[in-house]
Amino acid sequence: MRSFLKTKTAIVLALSVTAGTASADGHGGVEVLHWWTSGGEAAALNVLKEDLEGQGIGWTDMPVAGGGGEQAMTVLRARVTAGNAPTAVQGLGFDIIDWAEQGALANLNDVAAAENWDAVIPAALQRFAKVNGEWVSAPVNVHSTNWVWANKSVLDANGIAVPETWDDFVAAMSTLKAAGITPIAHGGQAWQEATVFDGVAMSVLGPDGYKAAFIDLDESVLGGDGMKEAFDRMALIRENVDDNFSGRDWNLATSMVINGEAGFQMMGDWAKGEFLNAGKVPGEDFLCFRFPGTSEQVTFNADQFMMFDQGGAVSDQQAALATAILSPSFQSAFNVVKGSVPARTDVSDEAFDACGKKGMADLAAAASSGNLFGSMAHGHANPASVKNAIYDVVTAHFNGEYDSATAVEELVDAVSIAQ
Ligand code: GAL
């Protein structure tokens, strides 16, 4: 019932906002639907807005709050159903393929050819940006989910070194708990639990197991002992979050680490945008490291802007937006602020801070060693139906609805029904 009400509110909101934006769009600008509403996200989005405004292209903002983009996708479906798709829409992985296959997206092949996208955009991203030989979206960045963010002075004051193994991490959580500090800052929303699960599952199953479970949907791995161990670790993490975690937005959880209320947050590198927006410096105020046991792996998601077909060829404004997004200078300026790394392989890491440089180096190393995988939590491993089935089980288990042995059985069933 709650989610039905939320959906209904989102649709009403979308339709009323649409009515107000028609004229702005009619004056040759772009209307951009996105979920970048936290402080760090908004600061990054501003880099894009200013770039376009500098070219004389108006920007009509269509923000739909909700990390991970679920609510934004609900609004998008309502807009498309009403025959009023926005010009450009933030999208992830399999959702992009889905919209392209429905024929909803404009063909960007001319822009891509003029800007040589085939040569500079990595294959892992092209897989979701180019559908049946047609470029349909412009990749903005590459994020990854298997990160941990820590408050450095909290760790120092409690004699905690960066944990390298799961056992180190368990010990660090106990030390913080004993000191009266919330070990893990967490927001109890299904996508956030799934984000944590990306790292936890990778650390237990290893790269082959992660791929077998979440990309190949191999029942023997989905239902195996390793998966039960991953759920057991999630249960331990659950014991180390505060009492008010339920429903908390991810950026509020990040604030708990920023202000020293909590030690760690397991979250994608959009969390870094919040630290930077609060004036914090990596290595001095906060630390970034890969979830223990996943130092060689990267579970990635790439934000892209899908250009919705407005009837006919891609518009000049859409082409200008796509060109701006992929320009090397924008790729550097935007991703420095956002916490992500560039969607092109030829952008220098010079302007990036220590975490950004590490993110770029990790991505390149993982891509060349076969350790780069699409994030289950952020729609790069499976279509939404399977992703949502996994979310349901992970979040029900996290909230204590069933134990790990049952979660494993539920996971096998839910994934098989969703396919
Ligand atoms: C992700 C998205 C990121 C970040 C995050 C939280 O899905 O890729 O850019 O915005 O959600 O909102």
Tab-separated table of C-alpha atoms and ligand atoms in Angstrom:
chain	number	residue	atom	x	y	z
A	1	MET	CA	0.000	0.000	0.000
A	2	ARG	CA	2.774	2.397	0.950
A	3	SER	CA	4.563	1.942	-2.336
A	4	PHE	CA	1.295	2.315	-4.254
A	5	LEU	CA	0.672	5.648	-2.543
A	6	LYS	CA	4.211	6.760	-3.240
A	7	THR	CA	3.839	5.843	-6.892
A	8	LYS	CA	0.544	7.688	-7.168
A	9	THR	CA	2.025	10.810	-5.599
A	10	ALA	CA	4.995	10.623	-7.944
A	11	ILE	CA	2.733	10.383	-10.984
A	12	VAL	CA	0.557	13.316	-9.925
A	13	LEU	CA	3.694	15.320	-9.272
A	14	ALA	CA	5.161	14.430	-12.631
A	15	LEU	CA	2.064	15.444	-14.532
A	16	SER	CA	1.718	18.751	-12.729
A	17	VAL	CA	5.394	19.623	-13.202
A	18	THR	CA	5.098	18.752	-16.874
A	19	ALA	CA	2.336	21.241	-17.438
A	20	GLY	CA	4.563	23.967	-16.037
A	21	THR	CA	7.587	23.090	-18.161
A	22	ALA	CA	6.073	22.875	-21.612
A	23	SER	CA	6.938	26.427	-22.562
A	24	ALA	CA	10.525	26.207	-21.299
A	25	ASP	CA	11.001	23.164	-23.493
A	26	GLY	CA	9.296	24.879	-26.392
A	27	HIS	CA	11.941	27.609	-26.293
A	28	GLY	CA	14.636	25.247	-27.478
A	29	GLY	CA	16.057	24.054	-24.171
A	30	VAL	CA	16.329	20.643	-22.642
A	31	GLU	CA	14.200	19.149	-19.919
A	32	VAL	CA	16.307	16.790	-17.835
A	33	LEU	CA	14.845	14.174	-15.520
A	34	HIS	CA	17.294	12.927	-12.868
A	35	TRP	CA	17.623	11.891	-9.220
A	36	TRP	CA	20.648	13.968	-8.293
A	37	THR	CA	19.146	15.855	-5.377
A	38	SER	CA	21.696	15.492	-2.545
A	39	GLY	CA	24.188	18.322	-1.908
A	40	GLY	CA	27.077	16.590	-3.679
A	41	GLU	CA	24.923	15.401	-6.561
A	42	ALA	CA	23.393	18.837	-7.102
A	43	ALA	CA	26.849	20.416	-7.118
A	44	ALA	CA	27.938	17.996	-9.847
A	45	LEU	CA	24.774	18.516	-11.874
A	46	ASN	CA	25.439	22.238	-11.757
A	47	VAL	CA	28.631	21.679	-13.751
A	48	LEU	CA	26.483	20.282	-16.572
A	49	LYS	CA	23.788	22.952	-16.289
A	50	GLU	CA	26.380	25.708	-16.473
A	51	ASP	CA	28.092	24.096	-19.428
A	52	LEU	CA	24.830	24.057	-21.389
A	53	GLU	CA	23.749	27.487	-20.269
A	54	GLY	CA	27.142	28.730	-21.514
A	55	GLN	CA	26.115	27.440	-24.955
A	56	GLY	CA	22.792	29.273	-24.731
A	57	ILE	CA	20.771	26.112	-24.151
A	58	GLY	CA	18.059	26.480	-21.508
A	59	TRP	CA	17.713	23.848	-18.805
A	60	THR	CA	14.417	22.758	-17.302
A	61	ASP	CA	15.124	20.747	-14.215
A	62	MET	CA	12.998	17.707	-13.407
A	63	PRO	CA	14.477	16.280	-10.203
A	64	VAL	CA	12.855	13.226	-8.643
A	65	ALA	CA	14.397	12.520	-5.244
A	66	GLY	CA	15.258	8.948	-4.333
A	67	GLY	CA	18.759	7.454	-4.416
A	68	GLY	CA	19.268	4.697	-6.952
A	69	GLY	CA	16.545	6.205	-9.165
A	70	GLU	CA	13.553	3.952	-8.508
A	71	GLN	CA	11.143	6.860	-8.016
A	72	ALA	CA	12.601	8.662	-11.035
A	73	MET	CA	11.901	5.619	-13.170
A	74	THR	CA	8.280	5.545	-11.942
A	75	VAL	CA	7.855	9.171	-12.951
A	76	LEU	CA	9.490	8.478	-16.295
A	77	ARG	CA	7.058	5.647	-17.068
A	78	ALA	CA	4.132	7.975	-16.307
A	79	ARG	CA	5.560	10.695	-18.562
A	80	VAL	CA	6.150	8.313	-21.440
A	81	THR	CA	2.683	6.787	-21.032
A	82	ALA	CA	1.208	10.294	-21.163
A	83	GLY	CA	3.044	10.861	-24.469
A	84	ASN	CA	5.240	13.521	-22.933
A	85	ALA	CA	8.723	12.093	-22.482
A	86	PRO	CA	11.388	14.473	-21.133
A	87	THR	CA	14.226	15.408	-23.492
A	88	ALA	CA	16.953	13.668	-21.528
A	89	VAL	CA	16.710	11.192	-18.687
A	90	GLN	CA	19.284	9.802	-16.277
A	91	GLY	CA	19.342	6.042	-16.699
A	92	LEU	CA	21.239	2.967	-15.640
A	93	GLY	CA	22.280	-0.250	-17.363
A	94	PHE	CA	19.483	-2.598	-18.313
A	95	ASP	CA	16.849	0.153	-18.031
A	96	ILE	CA	18.513	1.884	-20.976
A	97	ILE	CA	18.448	-1.287	-23.050
A	98	ASP	CA	14.797	-1.743	-22.146
A	99	TRP	CA	13.791	1.769	-23.308
A	100	ALA	CA	15.837	1.375	-26.490
A	101	GLU	CA	14.159	-1.905	-27.303
A	102	GLN	CA	10.788	-0.237	-26.863
A	103	GLY	CA	11.847	2.268	-29.545
A	104	ALA	CA	11.617	5.210	-27.145
A	105	LEU	CA	15.136	6.580	-27.621
A	106	ALA	CA	16.632	8.825	-30.287
A	107	ASN	CA	19.543	7.620	-32.381
A	108	LEU	CA	22.816	9.368	-31.444
A	109	ASN	CA	24.995	7.713	-34.083
A	110	ASP	CA	25.864	10.995	-35.839
A	111	VAL	CA	27.042	12.624	-32.604
A	112	ALA	CA	28.919	9.465	-31.643
A	113	ALA	CA	30.665	9.292	-35.019
A	114	ALA	CA	31.606	12.980	-34.983
A	115	GLU	CA	33.047	12.635	-31.471
A	116	ASN	CA	34.602	9.191	-31.976
A	117	TRP	CA	32.718	7.555	-29.084
A	118	ASP	CA	33.483	4.058	-30.378
A	119	ALA	CA	37.169	4.587	-29.680
A	120	VAL	CA	37.063	6.383	-26.331
A	121	ILE	CA	34.129	4.855	-24.430
A	122	PRO	CA	35.046	1.532	-22.794
A	123	ALA	CA	33.313	-1.642	-23.976
A	124	ALA	CA	31.711	-2.235	-20.562
A	125	LEU	CA	29.788	1.033	-21.010
A	126	GLN	CA	29.069	0.637	-24.721
A	127	ARG	CA	27.211	-2.526	-23.797
A	128	PHE	CA	24.533	-0.307	-22.201
A	129	ALA	CA	24.815	2.780	-24.412
A	130	LYS	CA	24.701	1.168	-27.819
A	131	VAL	CA	21.792	-1.111	-28.536
A	132	ASN	CA	21.568	-3.082	-31.788
A	133	GLY	CA	24.286	-0.915	-33.295
A	134	GLU	CA	22.631	2.396	-32.340
A	135	TRP	CA	24.020	4.787	-29.759
A	136	VAL	CA	21.027	5.708	-27.590
A	137	SER	CA	22.541	7.374	-24.547
A	138	ALA	CA	25.504	9.432	-23.440
A	139	PRO	CA	27.565	7.966	-20.564
A	140	VAL	CA	28.406	10.573	-17.924
A	141	ASN	CA	30.562	8.613	-15.538
A	142	VAL	CA	31.540	5.336	-13.985
A	143	HIS	CA	30.670	4.769	-10.343
A	144	SER	CA	31.383	1.655	-8.344
A	145	THR	CA	29.618	0.179	-5.384
A	146	ASN	CA	32.213	-1.876	-3.479
A	147	TRP	CA	33.638	1.031	-1.485
A	148	VAL	CA	33.781	1.784	2.222
A	149	TRP	CA	33.954	5.368	3.525
A	150	ALA	CA	35.409	6.011	6.964
A	151	ASN	CA	35.859	8.903	9.359
A	152	LYS	CA	39.626	9.079	9.829
A	153	SER	CA	39.716	10.678	13.268
A	154	VAL	CA	37.166	8.174	14.599
A	155	LEU	CA	39.350	5.322	13.356
A	156	ASP	CA	42.555	6.908	14.686
A	157	ALA	CA	41.046	7.654	18.091
A	158	ASN	CA	40.029	4.007	18.408
A	159	GLY	CA	43.294	2.531	17.131
A	160	ILE	CA	41.659	1.069	14.012
A	161	ALA	CA	43.712	0.550	10.849
A	162	VAL	CA	42.015	0.238	7.452
A	163	PRO	CA	40.492	-3.268	7.601
A	164	GLU	CA	41.886	-5.598	4.965
A	165	THR	CA	39.890	-8.714	5.698
A	166	TRP	CA	36.373	-9.468	6.839
A	167	ASP	CA	37.779	-10.467	10.247
A	168	ASP	CA	39.533	-7.090	10.534
A	169	PHE	CA	36.246	-5.409	9.652
A	170	VAL	CA	34.352	-7.419	12.279
A	171	ALA	CA	36.973	-6.471	14.881
A	172	ALA	CA	36.720	-2.781	13.882
A	173	MET	CA	32.938	-2.860	14.213
A	174	SER	CA	33.185	-4.361	17.723
A	175	THR	CA	35.744	-1.779	18.817
A	176	LEU	CA	33.512	1.071	17.657
A	177	LYS	CA	30.438	-0.437	19.257
A	178	ALA	CA	32.264	-0.818	22.567
A	179	ALA	CA	33.305	2.856	22.313
A	180	GLY	CA	29.667	3.913	21.885
A	181	ILE	CA	30.035	4.896	18.215
A	182	THR	CA	27.667	3.539	15.570
A	183	PRO	CA	29.921	1.215	13.568
A	184	ILE	CA	27.974	1.368	10.299
A	185	ALA	CA	26.000	4.336	8.980
A	186	HIS	CA	23.192	2.857	6.957
A	187	GLY	CA	19.958	3.920	5.359
A	188	GLY	CA	17.301	1.214	5.428
A	189	GLN	CA	16.070	1.327	1.850
A	190	ALA	CA	16.116	-1.731	-0.389
A	191	TRP	CA	18.573	-0.268	-2.902
A	192	GLN	CA	20.992	0.641	-0.111
A	193	GLU	CA	20.868	-2.858	1.348
A	194	ALA	CA	21.500	-4.211	-2.154
A	195	THR	CA	24.453	-1.841	-2.522
A	196	VAL	CA	26.002	-3.244	0.668
A	197	PHE	CA	25.235	-6.748	-0.582
A	198	ASP	CA	27.208	-6.103	-3.807
A	199	GLY	CA	30.432	-5.795	-1.782
A	200	VAL	CA	29.596	-8.442	0.792
A	201	ALA	CA	28.656	-11.026	-1.853
A	202	MET	CA	31.738	-10.226	-3.935
A	203	SER	CA	33.972	-10.696	-0.885
A	204	VAL	CA	32.494	-14.103	-0.061
A	205	LEU	CA	31.834	-15.497	-3.540
A	206	GLY	CA	34.825	-14.004	-5.354
A	207	PRO	CA	34.582	-12.691	-8.905
A	208	ASP	CA	33.576	-16.008	-10.486
A	209	GLY	CA	30.883	-16.580	-7.892
A	210	TYR	CA	29.551	-13.012	-8.162
A	211	LYS	CA	29.279	-13.394	-11.924
A	212	ALA	CA	27.702	-16.837	-11.681
A	213	ALA	CA	25.128	-15.651	-9.139
A	214	PHE	CA	24.109	-12.210	-10.320
A	215	ILE	CA	24.965	-12.096	-14.006
A	216	ASP	CA	24.470	-15.714	-15.091
A	217	LEU	CA	21.817	-16.392	-12.405
A	218	ASP	CA	23.268	-19.827	-11.717
A	219	GLU	CA	20.962	-21.486	-9.203
A	220	SER	CA	23.703	-23.561	-7.628
A	221	VAL	CA	25.554	-20.378	-6.631
A	222	LEU	CA	22.428	-18.371	-5.788
A	223	GLY	CA	21.410	-21.206	-3.499
A	224	GLY	CA	24.865	-22.297	-2.341
A	225	ASP	CA	26.802	-22.190	0.924
A	226	GLY	CA	28.695	-19.056	-0.116
A	227	MET	CA	25.423	-17.182	-0.524
A	228	LYS	CA	24.331	-18.290	2.937
A	229	GLU	CA	27.623	-16.975	4.309
A	230	ALA	CA	27.002	-13.655	2.509
A	231	PHE	CA	23.604	-13.406	4.206
A	232	ASP	CA	25.202	-14.263	7.564
A	233	ARG	CA	27.582	-11.349	7.072
A	234	MET	CA	24.659	-9.059	6.219
A	235	ALA	CA	23.030	-10.118	9.502
A	236	LEU	CA	26.192	-9.155	11.365
A	237	ILE	CA	26.251	-5.782	9.633
A	238	ARG	CA	22.602	-5.330	10.636
A	239	GLU	CA	23.696	-5.680	14.262
A	240	ASN	CA	26.082	-2.779	13.785
A	241	VAL	CA	23.710	-0.116	12.465
A	242	ASP	CA	21.884	2.348	14.712
A	243	ASP	CA	18.239	2.023	15.778
A	244	ASN	CA	17.002	4.742	13.416
A	245	PHE	CA	18.333	3.321	10.164
A	246	SER	CA	14.959	2.491	8.668
A	247	GLY	CA	14.102	4.629	5.614
A	248	ARG	CA	17.071	6.967	6.057
A	249	ASP	CA	18.378	8.536	2.835
A	250	TRP	CA	21.893	7.508	1.863
A	251	ASN	CA	23.295	11.034	2.095
A	252	LEU	CA	22.085	11.360	5.697
A	253	ALA	CA	23.964	8.151	6.450
A	254	THR	CA	27.040	9.713	4.826
A	255	SER	CA	26.608	12.746	7.112
A	256	MET	CA	26.833	10.430	10.116
A	257	VAL	CA	30.327	9.433	8.988
A	258	ILE	CA	31.229	13.018	8.090
A	259	ASN	CA	30.340	14.284	11.570
A	260	GLY	CA	31.870	11.357	13.456
A	261	GLU	CA	28.629	9.795	14.670
A	262	ALA	CA	29.490	6.625	12.775
A	263	GLY	CA	32.703	4.936	11.669
A	264	PHE	CA	31.946	3.476	8.251
A	265	GLN	CA	29.486	3.573	5.382
A	266	MET	CA	29.412	0.981	2.607
A	267	MET	CA	28.238	2.965	-0.387
A	268	GLY	CA	29.097	3.785	-3.978
A	269	ASP	CA	31.502	6.634	-4.654
A	270	TRP	CA	28.680	9.163	-4.987
A	271	ALA	CA	29.220	9.280	-1.181
A	272	LYS	CA	32.507	11.044	-1.863
A	273	GLY	CA	30.546	13.905	-3.394
A	274	GLU	CA	28.961	14.476	0.022
A	275	PHE	CA	32.323	14.534	1.823
A	276	LEU	CA	33.697	17.027	-0.715
A	277	ASN	CA	30.568	19.149	-0.538
A	278	ALA	CA	31.106	19.329	3.245
A	279	GLY	CA	34.671	20.578	2.652
A	280	LYS	CA	36.322	17.310	3.719
A	281	VAL	CA	39.618	16.066	2.342
A	282	PRO	CA	40.425	12.434	1.528
A	283	GLY	CA	43.300	10.999	3.557
A	284	GLU	CA	42.915	13.801	6.131
A	285	ASP	CA	39.260	13.761	7.165
A	286	PHE	CA	37.997	10.616	5.514
A	287	LEU	CA	39.284	7.390	4.029
A	288	CYS	CA	38.102	5.431	1.011
A	289	PHE	CA	38.901	1.771	0.522
A	290	ARG	CA	37.436	-1.235	-1.213
A	291	PHE	CA	35.193	-3.484	0.845
A	292	PRO	CA	37.551	-5.983	2.553
A	293	GLY	CA	38.187	-8.927	0.269
A	294	THR	CA	37.341	-7.023	-2.930
A	295	SER	CA	40.491	-4.981	-3.498
A	296	GLU	CA	40.964	-6.242	-7.061
A	297	GLN	CA	37.322	-6.177	-8.113
A	298	VAL	CA	35.073	-3.362	-9.263
A	299	THR	CA	31.282	-3.635	-9.335
A	300	PHE	CA	30.383	-0.689	-11.519
A	301	ASN	CA	27.409	1.360	-12.561
A	302	ALA	CA	27.480	4.144	-15.098
A	303	ASP	CA	25.040	7.038	-15.163
A	304	GLN	CA	23.984	7.899	-18.664
A	305	PHE	CA	21.590	10.349	-20.238
A	306	MET	CA	19.102	8.669	-22.527
A	307	MET	CA	17.775	11.012	-25.193
A	308	PHE	CA	14.079	10.365	-25.618
A	309	ASP	CA	12.715	10.449	-29.132
A	310	GLN	CA	10.770	13.703	-29.507
A	311	GLY	CA	9.442	12.666	-32.922
A	312	GLY	CA	11.964	12.656	-35.751
A	313	ALA	CA	15.727	12.863	-35.534
A	314	VAL	CA	17.677	13.771	-32.445
A	315	SER	CA	17.195	17.504	-31.779
A	316	ASP	CA	20.032	20.027	-31.874
A	317	GLN	CA	19.673	20.510	-28.130
A	318	GLN	CA	19.886	16.784	-27.466
A	319	ALA	CA	22.937	16.535	-29.697
A	320	ALA	CA	24.545	19.491	-27.888
A	321	LEU	CA	23.829	17.901	-24.502
A	322	ALA	CA	25.319	14.575	-25.597
A	323	THR	CA	28.390	16.297	-27.031
A	324	ALA	CA	28.882	18.354	-23.863
A	325	ILE	CA	28.602	15.258	-21.652
A	326	LEU	CA	31.348	13.404	-23.469
A	327	SER	CA	33.775	16.302	-23.836
A	328	PRO	CA	37.041	15.507	-22.005
A	329	SER	CA	37.026	18.766	-20.032
A	330	PHE	CA	33.462	18.180	-18.827
A	331	GLN	CA	34.263	14.556	-17.983
A	332	SER	CA	37.054	15.747	-15.704
A	333	ALA	CA	35.226	18.722	-14.138
A	334	PHE	CA	31.994	16.829	-13.463
A	335	ASN	CA	33.471	13.604	-12.121
A	336	VAL	CA	35.886	15.409	-9.795
A	337	VAL	CA	32.812	16.809	-8.019
A	338	LYS	CA	30.504	13.792	-8.343
A	339	GLY	CA	32.884	11.177	-6.880
A	340	SER	CA	32.758	9.042	-10.010
A	341	VAL	CA	35.429	8.556	-12.656
A	342	PRO	CA	35.320	9.488	-16.353
A	343	ALA	CA	33.337	7.507	-18.907
A	344	ARG	CA	36.184	7.987	-21.399
A	345	THR	CA	39.469	6.134	-21.208
A	346	ASP	CA	41.569	9.123	-22.354
A	347	VAL	CA	40.916	11.627	-19.546
A	348	SER	CA	43.856	12.522	-17.283
A	349	ASP	CA	43.548	11.836	-13.544
A	350	GLU	CA	45.448	15.030	-12.755
A	351	ALA	CA	42.498	17.007	-11.398
A	352	PHE	CA	41.235	14.107	-9.248
A	353	ASP	CA	41.849	13.655	-5.520
A	354	ALA	CA	43.411	10.519	-4.014
A	355	CYS	CA	40.121	8.558	-3.996
A	356	GLY	CA	39.367	9.590	-7.584
A	357	LYS	CA	42.850	8.578	-8.736
A	358	LYS	CA	42.392	5.236	-6.974
A	359	GLY	CA	38.966	4.836	-8.577
A	360	MET	CA	40.438	5.406	-12.036
A	361	ALA	CA	43.375	3.059	-11.445
A	362	ASP	CA	41.125	0.353	-9.934
A	363	LEU	CA	38.741	0.554	-12.885
A	364	ALA	CA	41.502	0.243	-15.473
A	365	ALA	CA	43.128	-2.655	-13.576
A	366	ALA	CA	39.833	-4.482	-13.076
A	367	ALA	CA	38.916	-4.062	-16.747
A	368	SER	CA	42.200	-5.536	-17.914
A	369	SER	CA	42.290	-8.417	-15.403
A	370	GLY	CA	38.693	-9.527	-16.005
A	371	ASN	CA	37.537	-8.254	-12.594
A	372	LEU	CA	35.043	-5.629	-13.735
A	373	PHE	CA	31.400	-6.582	-13.218
A	374	GLY	CA	28.111	-4.769	-13.588
A	375	SER	CA	26.588	-3.917	-10.213
A	376	MET	CA	23.593	-6.038	-9.270
A	377	ALA	CA	22.324	-3.256	-6.995
A	378	HIS	CA	22.439	-0.578	-9.689
A	379	GLY	CA	20.903	-2.318	-12.644
A	380	HIS	CA	24.032	-3.407	-14.473
A	381	ALA	CA	23.768	-7.155	-13.869
A	382	ASN	CA	20.125	-7.819	-14.699
A	383	PRO	CA	16.902	-6.294	-15.952
A	384	ALA	CA	14.745	-4.534	-13.351
A	385	SER	CA	12.479	-7.534	-12.713
A	386	VAL	CA	15.380	-9.706	-11.516
A	387	LYS	CA	17.060	-6.825	-9.700
A	388	ASN	CA	13.866	-6.083	-7.789
A	389	ALA	CA	13.418	-9.758	-6.906
A	390	ILE	CA	16.916	-9.792	-5.390
A	391	TYR	CA	16.214	-6.494	-3.577
A	392	ASP	CA	13.112	-7.983	-1.961
A	393	VAL	CA	14.974	-10.940	-0.504
A	394	VAL	CA	18.028	-8.979	0.614
A	395	THR	CA	15.925	-6.347	2.356
A	396	ALA	CA	13.495	-8.816	3.965
A	397	HIS	CA	16.446	-10.753	5.383
A	398	PHE	CA	18.165	-7.544	6.547
A	399	ASN	CA	14.999	-6.588	8.385
A	400	GLY	CA	14.881	-9.928	10.139
A	401	GLU	CA	11.925	-11.445	8.275
A	402	TYR	CA	13.831	-14.686	7.853
A	403	ASP	CA	17.190	-16.295	8.577
A	404	SER	CA	20.063	-16.802	6.137
A	405	ALA	CA	19.144	-20.385	5.212
A	406	THR	CA	15.626	-19.260	4.280
A	407	ALA	CA	16.980	-16.197	2.457
A	408	VAL	CA	19.022	-18.435	0.180
A	409	GLU	CA	15.943	-20.506	-0.696
A	410	GLU	CA	13.866	-17.371	-1.221
A	411	LEU	CA	16.566	-15.943	-3.469
A	412	VAL	CA	16.563	-18.976	-5.763
A	413	ASP	CA	12.764	-18.913	-5.989
A	414	ALA	CA	12.448	-15.154	-6.464
A	415	VAL	CA	15.057	-15.036	-9.217
A	416	SER	CA	13.552	-17.963	-11.030
A	417	ILE	CA	10.067	-16.412	-10.967
A	418	ALA	CA	11.373	-13.014	-12.096
A	419	GLN	CA	13.100	-14.289	-15.261
B	1	GAL	C1	23.048	5.772	-8.279
B	1	GAL	C2	23.603	6.712	-9.299
B	1	GAL	C3	24.537	7.662	-8.675
B	1	GAL	C4	24.002	8.252	-7.396
B	1	GAL	C5	23.242	7.245	-6.527
B	1	GAL	C6	22.495	7.840	-5.351
B	1	GAL	O1	22.155	4.889	-8.868
B	1	GAL	O2	24.294	5.970	-10.275
B	1	GAL	O3	24.875	8.668	-9.584
B	1	GAL	O4	23.256	9.317	-7.700
B	1	GAL	O5	22.365	6.484	-7.263
B	1	GAL	O6	21.506	8.712	-5.733
